[in-house]
């Protein structure tokens, strides 16, 4: 548990310093665009919370060099691998000029580096026929890198409201820690706990008032952390189904796939063009904004904070069955299919103004 505590304290202090001295770096770090299509905050806010999470992880995990070299060595390789992914995202936070292709390339490099350092490549995913292709080393390497980059980008894609992406990541890391404990994998357990602690330190300042944002650096970092710990867990422990981490991360993954479908198939456009039609955004516009309709700044912040819990609960629809059936790939596949149907039904119900009554809250006066 020391990993959680150290990561939490360091992340908390780093966030405090970044907020306190915003006047020194805000011209670079703050998100001044409050009118953009995907912007739902009322005033400029530093978007470099990823710095605090990175330092929290580093302090917590490198502290193990004092008493547990095996864990420290494992963690240091993972931290080194995360640097390209985190750095390119942070560069976007500071310059606002790094496109999604460059950020995906950074995540791809991190995944390749991690795969090389740990010799951790996905050779099968328990899908009949497809596993034959993954037995070819080159395809296995490319697929692993593509999967990690995709998950990292998925966490950035759902990072739309205070606490949304970070809490989803924390929930998933806790689930990974639980299964790592069950199979006796101490490095995975400690790295997952460190991630939870660093995220909680950030959340102390991010939710509900949004004093600091995760930023692309932070979102890609936690996405990479989740993805690589997931891969390493299943590759190091044969008893864990390959579909366990997939179901854990199925909400952000399916959100990404559905977004590509909407943009490319329905709108005949580019998958990389931003829009304001993600599930969390339609919940904000059709459910939360209806309840808190005022344009006053403090109520805009309240609406922002009220949106994330809906998606936290949605994420739990995959995390809970994943924890129950972490050994059973058939049950995990069925649950993934049921979640996909639930997501599609919920999305189209809200878009067509047929929001389920249990989602609605009383309107503020």
CSV table of C-alpha atoms in Angstrom, one decimal:
chain,number,residue,atom,x,y,z
A,1,UNK,CA,0.0,0.0,0.0
A,2,UNK,CA,3.0,2.3,0.3
A,3,UNK,CA,2.9,2.7,-3.5
A,4,UNK,CA,-0.5,4.3,-3.3
A,5,UNK,CA,0.4,6.6,-0.5
A,6,UNK,CA,3.7,7.8,-2.0
A,7,UNK,CA,2.2,8.3,-5.5
A,8,UNK,CA,-0.8,10.1,-4.0
A,9,UNK,CA,1.3,12.5,-1.9
A,10,UNK,CA,3.7,13.3,-4.7
A,11,UNK,CA,0.9,13.8,-7.3
A,12,UNK,CA,-1.1,15.9,-4.9
A,13,UNK,CA,1.8,18.3,-4.2
A,14,UNK,CA,2.8,18.5,-7.9
A,15,UNK,CA,-0.8,19.5,-8.8
A,16,UNK,CA,-0.8,22.0,-6.0
A,17,UNK,CA,2.4,23.6,-7.3
A,18,UNK,CA,1.2,23.6,-10.9
A,19,UNK,CA,-2.1,25.4,-9.9
A,20,UNK,CA,-0.4,27.8,-7.5
A,21,UNK,CA,2.2,28.9,-10.0
A,22,UNK,CA,-0.2,28.9,-13.0
A,23,UNK,CA,0.6,32.5,-13.6
A,24,UNK,CA,4.2,31.5,-14.6
A,25,UNK,CA,3.3,28.8,-17.1
A,26,UNK,CA,-0.3,29.4,-17.9
A,27,UNK,CA,0.5,31.0,-21.3
A,28,UNK,CA,1.8,27.6,-22.4
A,29,UNK,CA,0.0,25.1,-20.2
A,30,UNK,CA,-3.6,26.5,-19.9
A,31,UNK,CA,-6.4,25.6,-22.2
A,32,UNK,CA,-7.6,29.0,-23.2
A,33,UNK,CA,-10.1,27.8,-25.9
A,34,UNK,CA,-13.4,27.7,-24.0
A,35,UNK,CA,-15.5,27.9,-27.2
A,36,UNK,CA,-14.2,24.9,-29.1
A,37,UNK,CA,-16.5,22.1,-30.2
A,38,UNK,CA,-15.2,19.8,-27.5
A,39,UNK,CA,-14.7,22.4,-24.8
A,40,UNK,CA,-17.0,22.5,-21.8
A,41,UNK,CA,-15.1,24.5,-19.2
A,42,UNK,CA,-15.8,28.2,-18.4
A,43,UNK,CA,-12.3,29.7,-17.9
A,44,UNK,CA,-8.6,28.8,-18.8
A,45,UNK,CA,-7.3,25.8,-16.9
A,46,UNK,CA,-3.8,24.2,-16.8
A,47,UNK,CA,-3.9,21.0,-18.8
A,48,UNK,CA,-0.7,19.5,-17.5
A,49,UNK,CA,-2.0,17.2,-14.8
A,50,UNK,CA,-0.1,14.4,-16.5
A,51,UNK,CA,3.1,15.8,-15.1
A,52,UNK,CA,1.9,15.2,-11.5
A,53,UNK,CA,0.8,11.7,-12.4
A,54,UNK,CA,4.1,10.9,-14.0
A,55,UNK,CA,6.1,12.2,-11.0
A,56,UNK,CA,3.8,10.3,-8.6
A,57,UNK,CA,4.4,7.1,-10.5
A,58,UNK,CA,8.1,7.7,-10.6
A,59,UNK,CA,8.5,8.5,-6.9
A,60,UNK,CA,6.4,5.6,-5.8
A,61,UNK,CA,7.9,2.9,-8.0
A,62,UNK,CA,11.6,3.9,-7.8
A,63,UNK,CA,11.3,3.9,-4.0
A,64,UNK,CA,11.3,0.1,-4.3
A,65,UNK,CA,15.0,0.2,-5.2
A,66,UNK,CA,15.5,0.4,-1.4
A,67,UNK,CA,13.9,-2.8,-0.5
A,68,UNK,CA,12.7,-4.7,-3.6
A,69,UNK,CA,15.0,-4.5,-6.6
A,70,UNK,CA,12.8,-7.0,-8.6
A,71,UNK,CA,9.8,-4.7,-8.5
A,72,UNK,CA,11.9,-1.6,-9.0
A,73,UNK,CA,13.6,-3.0,-12.1
A,74,UNK,CA,10.2,-4.1,-13.5
A,75,UNK,CA,8.7,-0.6,-12.8
A,76,UNK,CA,11.7,1.3,-14.1
A,77,UNK,CA,11.4,-0.5,-17.5
A,78,UNK,CA,7.7,0.3,-17.6
A,79,UNK,CA,8.3,4.0,-16.8
A,80,UNK,CA,11.0,4.3,-19.4
A,81,UNK,CA,8.7,2.8,-22.0
A,82,UNK,CA,6.0,5.3,-21.1
A,83,UNK,CA,8.2,8.4,-21.8
A,84,UNK,CA,7.6,8.7,-25.6
A,85,UNK,CA,3.8,8.4,-25.2
A,86,UNK,CA,3.7,10.8,-22.3
A,87,UNK,CA,6.2,13.3,-23.8
A,88,UNK,CA,4.4,13.7,-27.2
A,89,UNK,CA,1.1,14.2,-25.3
A,90,UNK,CA,2.6,16.8,-23.1
A,91,UNK,CA,4.1,18.5,-26.1
A,92,UNK,CA,0.6,18.9,-27.5
A,93,UNK,CA,-0.6,20.3,-24.1
A,94,UNK,CA,2.1,23.0,-24.3
A,95,UNK,CA,2.0,23.8,-28.0
A,96,UNK,CA,-1.5,22.8,-29.1
A,97,UNK,CA,0.1,21.8,-32.4
A,98,UNK,CA,0.6,18.0,-32.2
A,99,UNK,CA,-1.9,16.1,-34.3
A,100,UNK,CA,-3.5,12.8,-33.4
A,101,UNK,CA,-1.3,10.9,-35.8
A,102,UNK,CA,1.8,12.1,-34.0
A,103,UNK,CA,0.3,11.2,-30.7
A,104,UNK,CA,-0.6,7.8,-31.9
A,105,UNK,CA,3.0,7.4,-33.2
A,106,UNK,CA,4.3,8.3,-29.8
A,107,UNK,CA,2.1,5.6,-28.2
A,108,UNK,CA,3.2,3.1,-30.8
A,109,UNK,CA,6.9,3.8,-30.0
A,110,UNK,CA,6.2,3.3,-26.3
A,111,UNK,CA,4.4,0.1,-26.9
A,112,UNK,CA,7.2,-1.2,-29.1
A,113,UNK,CA,9.8,-0.2,-26.5
A,114,UNK,CA,7.9,-1.9,-23.7
A,115,UNK,CA,7.3,-5.0,-25.9
A,116,UNK,CA,11.0,-5.2,-26.6
A,117,UNK,CA,12.2,-4.7,-23.0
A,118,UNK,CA,9.8,-7.3,-21.6
A,119,UNK,CA,9.5,-9.5,-24.7
A,120,UNK,CA,5.8,-9.1,-24.3
A,121,UNK,CA,3.9,-9.6,-27.5
A,122,UNK,CA,0.3,-10.8,-27.9
A,123,UNK,CA,0.6,-14.2,-29.5
A,124,UNK,CA,-3.1,-15.1,-29.2
A,125,UNK,CA,-6.3,-13.4,-28.1
A,126,UNK,CA,-8.6,-16.4,-27.9
A,127,UNK,CA,-10.3,-15.8,-31.2
A,128,UNK,CA,-10.4,-18.8,-33.4
A,129,UNK,CA,-8.7,-18.2,-36.7
A,130,UNK,CA,-7.2,-14.9,-35.8
A,131,UNK,CA,-4.7,-16.5,-33.4
A,132,UNK,CA,-3.2,-18.3,-36.4
A,133,UNK,CA,-2.1,-14.9,-37.8
A,134,UNK,CA,-0.8,-13.8,-34.4
A,135,UNK,CA,1.5,-16.8,-34.3
A,136,UNK,CA,3.6,-14.9,-37.0
A,137,UNK,CA,6.0,-12.8,-35.0
A,138,UNK,CA,5.8,-9.6,-37.2
A,139,UNK,CA,2.0,-9.6,-37.0
A,140,UNK,CA,2.1,-10.2,-33.3
A,141,UNK,CA,4.4,-7.2,-32.7
A,142,UNK,CA,2.4,-4.9,-34.9
A,143,UNK,CA,-0.9,-6.0,-33.4
A,144,UNK,CA,0.4,-5.5,-29.8
A,145,UNK,CA,1.7,-2.0,-30.6
A,146,UNK,CA,-1.5,-1.1,-32.4
A,147,UNK,CA,-3.6,-2.4,-29.4
A,148,UNK,CA,-1.6,-0.4,-26.8
A,149,UNK,CA,-1.7,2.8,-28.9
A,150,UNK,CA,-5.5,2.3,-29.5
A,151,UNK,CA,-6.2,2.0,-25.7
A,152,UNK,CA,-4.0,5.0,-24.9
A,153,UNK,CA,-5.9,7.0,-27.5
A,154,UNK,CA,-9.2,5.7,-26.2
A,155,UNK,CA,-8.6,7.1,-22.7
A,156,UNK,CA,-7.7,10.5,-24.3
A,157,UNK,CA,-10.9,10.3,-26.4
A,158,UNK,CA,-13.2,9.9,-23.3
A,159,UNK,CA,-11.3,12.6,-21.4
A,160,UNK,CA,-14.1,15.2,-21.8
A,161,UNK,CA,-15.3,16.1,-18.3
A,162,UNK,CA,-13.9,16.4,-14.8
A,163,UNK,CA,-12.8,13.1,-13.5
A,164,UNK,CA,-14.2,11.0,-16.4
A,165,UNK,CA,-11.1,9.4,-17.9
A,166,UNK,CA,-9.0,9.4,-14.7
A,167,UNK,CA,-11.7,7.6,-12.5
A,168,UNK,CA,-12.4,5.0,-15.3
A,169,UNK,CA,-8.6,4.3,-15.3
A,170,UNK,CA,-8.4,4.1,-11.5
A,171,UNK,CA,-11.4,1.6,-11.5
A,172,UNK,CA,-9.7,-0.5,-14.1
A,173,UNK,CA,-6.3,-0.4,-12.3
A,174,UNK,CA,-8.0,-1.5,-9.1
A,175,UNK,CA,-9.5,-4.5,-11.0
A,176,UNK,CA,-6.1,-5.3,-12.4
A,177,UNK,CA,-4.6,-5.1,-8.9
A,178,UNK,CA,-7.2,-7.5,-7.6
A,179,UNK,CA,-6.5,-10.2,-10.2
A,180,UNK,CA,-2.7,-9.6,-9.9
A,181,UNK,CA,-3.1,-10.3,-6.2
A,182,UNK,CA,-5.1,-13.5,-6.9
A,183,UNK,CA,-2.3,-14.9,-9.1
A,184,UNK,CA,0.5,-13.6,-6.9
A,185,UNK,CA,2.0,-11.1,-9.4
A,186,UNK,CA,3.6,-8.5,-7.1
A,187,UNK,CA,5.1,-6.2,-9.8
A,188,UNK,CA,1.7,-5.8,-11.6
A,189,UNK,CA,0.0,-5.3,-8.3
A,190,UNK,CA,2.3,-2.6,-7.1
A,191,UNK,CA,2.4,-0.8,-10.5
A,192,UNK,CA,-1.4,-0.8,-10.6
A,193,UNK,CA,-1.6,0.6,-7.0
A,194,UNK,CA,0.9,3.3,-7.9
A,195,UNK,CA,-1.2,4.3,-10.8
A,196,UNK,CA,-4.3,4.5,-8.6
A,197,UNK,CA,-2.4,6.7,-6.0
A,198,UNK,CA,-1.1,9.1,-8.7
A,199,UNK,CA,-4.6,9.4,-10.2
A,200,UNK,CA,-6.2,10.1,-6.8
A,201,UNK,CA,-3.7,12.8,-6.1
A,202,UNK,CA,-4.7,14.5,-9.4
A,203,UNK,CA,-8.4,13.9,-8.7
A,204,UNK,CA,-8.2,15.8,-5.5
A,205,UNK,CA,-7.7,19.0,-7.6
A,206,UNK,CA,-9.5,18.0,-10.8
A,207,UNK,CA,-12.9,16.8,-9.4
A,208,UNK,CA,-15.3,18.4,-9.0
A,209,UNK,CA,-14.0,21.9,-9.6
A,210,UNK,CA,-11.6,21.3,-12.4
A,211,UNK,CA,-8.7,23.3,-11.2
A,212,UNK,CA,-6.3,21.3,-13.4
A,213,UNK,CA,-6.9,19.0,-16.4
A,214,UNK,CA,-5.3,15.7,-17.3
A,215,UNK,CA,-4.3,16.9,-20.7
A,216,UNK,CA,-3.2,14.7,-23.6
A,217,UNK,CA,0.0,13.8,-21.7
A,218,UNK,CA,-1.9,12.5,-18.7
A,219,UNK,CA,-4.6,10.8,-20.7
A,220,UNK,CA,-2.1,8.9,-23.0
A,221,UNK,CA,0.0,8.1,-19.9
A,222,UNK,CA,-2.8,6.4,-17.9
A,223,UNK,CA,-4.1,4.7,-21.1
A,224,UNK,CA,-0.6,3.3,-21.8
A,225,UNK,CA,-0.2,2.3,-18.2
A,226,UNK,CA,-3.6,0.4,-18.2
A,227,UNK,CA,-2.8,-1.2,-21.6
A,228,UNK,CA,0.7,-2.5,-20.8
A,229,UNK,CA,-0.2,-3.7,-17.3
A,230,UNK,CA,-3.1,-5.6,-18.9
A,231,UNK,CA,-0.8,-7.2,-21.5
A,232,UNK,CA,1.9,-8.1,-19.0
A,233,UNK,CA,-0.7,-9.6,-16.6
A,234,UNK,CA,-2.1,-12.0,-19.2
A,235,UNK,CA,1.2,-12.9,-20.7
A,236,UNK,CA,2.8,-13.6,-17.2
A,237,UNK,CA,-0.2,-15.5,-15.9
A,238,UNK,CA,-1.8,-18.2,-18.1
A,239,UNK,CA,-4.8,-18.5,-15.8
A,240,UNK,CA,-6.0,-15.0,-16.7
A,241,UNK,CA,-8.1,-14.9,-19.9
A,242,UNK,CA,-6.9,-12.6,-22.6
A,243,UNK,CA,-10.5,-11.2,-22.6
A,244,UNK,CA,-10.3,-10.1,-19.0
A,245,UNK,CA,-8.4,-6.8,-19.7
A,246,UNK,CA,-10.3,-6.4,-22.9
A,247,UNK,CA,-13.6,-6.4,-21.1
A,248,UNK,CA,-12.2,-4.1,-18.4
A,249,UNK,CA,-11.3,-1.5,-21.0
A,250,UNK,CA,-14.3,-2.2,-23.2
A,251,UNK,CA,-16.1,1.2,-22.5
A,252,UNK,CA,-13.3,3.4,-23.8
A,253,UNK,CA,-12.4,0.9,-26.6
A,254,UNK,CA,-16.0,0.6,-27.8
A,255,UNK,CA,-16.5,4.4,-27.5
A,256,UNK,CA,-13.5,4.7,-29.9
A,257,UNK,CA,-14.8,2.1,-32.4
A,258,UNK,CA,-18.3,3.7,-32.3
A,259,UNK,CA,-16.8,7.1,-32.9
A,260,UNK,CA,-15.0,5.9,-36.0
A,261,UNK,CA,-18.2,4.3,-37.2
A,262,UNK,CA,-20.2,7.6,-36.7
A,263,UNK,CA,-17.5,9.8,-38.4
A,264,UNK,CA,-16.5,7.5,-41.2
A,265,UNK,CA,-19.6,5.4,-42.1
A,266,UNK,CA,-22.5,7.7,-41.1
A,267,UNK,CA,-21.0,11.1,-41.8
A,268,UNK,CA,-18.7,10.1,-44.6
A,269,UNK,CA,-15.9,12.1,-43.0
A,270,UNK,CA,-12.5,11.6,-41.4
A,271,UNK,CA,-12.1,9.6,-38.2
A,272,UNK,CA,-9.7,12.3,-36.9
A,273,UNK,CA,-12.1,15.3,-37.2
A,274,UNK,CA,-13.3,16.3,-33.6
A,275,UNK,CA,-17.0,16.5,-32.9
A,276,UNK,CA,-19.3,16.9,-29.9
A,277,UNK,CA,-21.2,13.6,-30.3
A,278,UNK,CA,-19.5,11.2,-28.0
A,279,UNK,CA,-21.8,9.5,-25.5
A,280,UNK,CA,-20.5,11.6,-22.6
A,281,UNK,CA,-21.2,14.7,-24.6
A,282,UNK,CA,-24.8,13.7,-25.5
A,283,UNK,CA,-25.4,12.8,-21.9
A,284,UNK,CA,-24.1,16.3,-20.9
A,285,UNK,CA,-26.3,18.0,-23.5
A,286,UNK,CA,-29.5,15.9,-23.3
A,287,UNK,CA,-29.5,14.9,-19.6
A,288,UNK,CA,-27.3,17.1,-17.4
A,289,UNK,CA,-27.6,20.4,-19.1
A,290,UNK,CA,-31.4,20.0,-19.0
A,291,UNK,CA,-31.2,19.7,-15.2
A,292,UNK,CA,-28.8,22.6,-14.7
A,293,UNK,CA,-29.6,24.9,-17.5
A,294,UNK,CA,-28.0,28.2,-16.3
A,295,UNK,CA,-25.0,29.6,-18.1
A,296,UNK,CA,-23.4,31.0,-14.9
A,297,UNK,CA,-19.8,29.9,-14.6
A,298,UNK,CA,-20.2,28.0,-11.3
A,299,UNK,CA,-23.2,26.1,-12.7
A,300,UNK,CA,-21.2,25.2,-15.9
A,301,UNK,CA,-18.6,23.7,-13.6
A,302,UNK,CA,-21.4,21.8,-11.7
A,303,UNK,CA,-22.8,20.4,-15.0
A,304,UNK,CA,-19.3,19.3,-16.0
A,305,UNK,CA,-18.8,17.5,-12.8
A,306,UNK,CA,-22.3,15.9,-12.9
A,307,UNK,CA,-21.6,14.2,-16.2
A,308,UNK,CA,-18.7,11.9,-15.3
A,309,UNK,CA,-20.6,9.7,-12.7
A,310,UNK,CA,-22.9,8.5,-15.5
A,311,UNK,CA,-19.9,7.1,-17.4
A,312,UNK,CA,-18.3,5.8,-14.2
A,313,UNK,CA,-21.4,3.6,-13.7
A,314,UNK,CA,-21.3,2.6,-17.4
A,315,UNK,CA,-17.7,1.5,-17.0
A,316,UNK,CA,-18.7,-0.6,-14.0
A,317,UNK,CA,-21.0,-2.6,-16.3
A,318,UNK,CA,-17.8,-4.1,-17.8
A,319,UNK,CA,-15.5,-4.1,-14.8
A,320,UNK,CA,-17.8,-6.0,-12.5
A,321,UNK,CA,-18.4,-9.0,-14.8
A,322,UNK,CA,-14.7,-8.9,-15.8
A,323,UNK,CA,-13.8,-9.4,-12.1
A,324,UNK,CA,-16.4,-12.2,-11.8
A,325,UNK,CA,-15.3,-14.2,-14.9
A,326,UNK,CA,-11.6,-13.3,-15.2
A,327,UNK,CA,-10.7,-16.9,-16.0
A,328,UNK,CA,-13.6,-17.6,-18.4
A,329,UNK,CA,-13.1,-16.2,-21.9
A,330,UNK,CA,-16.6,-17.4,-23.1
A,331,UNK,CA,-18.4,-15.5,-20.4
A,332,UNK,CA,-16.2,-12.5,-20.9
A,333,UNK,CA,-17.0,-12.5,-24.6
A,334,UNK,CA,-20.8,-12.7,-23.9
A,335,UNK,CA,-20.5,-9.8,-21.5
A,336,UNK,CA,-18.6,-7.7,-24.1
A,337,UNK,CA,-21.4,-8.3,-26.6
A,338,UNK,CA,-24.1,-7.4,-24.1
A,339,UNK,CA,-22.3,-4.2,-23.2
A,340,UNK,CA,-22.0,-3.2,-26.9
A,341,UNK,CA,-25.7,-3.7,-27.3
A,342,UNK,CA,-26.4,-1.7,-24.2
A,343,UNK,CA,-24.1,1.2,-25.3
A,344,UNK,CA,-25.8,1.4,-28.7
A,345,UNK,CA,-29.3,1.3,-27.3
A,346,UNK,CA,-28.5,4.0,-24.7
A,347,UNK,CA,-26.7,6.3,-27.2
A,348,UNK,CA,-29.6,6.2,-29.8
A,349,UNK,CA,-32.2,6.5,-27.0
A,350,UNK,CA,-30.6,9.8,-25.8
A,351,UNK,CA,-30.0,11.2,-29.3
A,352,UNK,CA,-33.6,10.6,-30.2
A,353,UNK,CA,-34.9,12.3,-27.1
A,354,UNK,CA,-36.0,9.0,-25.6
A,355,UNK,CA,-33.7,9.2,-22.6
A,356,UNK,CA,-34.6,6.5,-20.0
A,357,UNK,CA,-36.3,8.1,-17.0
A,358,UNK,CA,-33.9,6.6,-14.5
A,359,UNK,CA,-31.1,8.7,-16.1
A,360,UNK,CA,-33.0,12.0,-15.6
A,361,UNK,CA,-32.5,14.2,-12.5
A,362,UNK,CA,-34.8,16.9,-11.2
A,363,UNK,CA,-34.3,20.2,-12.9
A,364,UNK,CA,-32.6,23.0,-10.8
A,365,UNK,CA,-34.5,26.1,-10.2
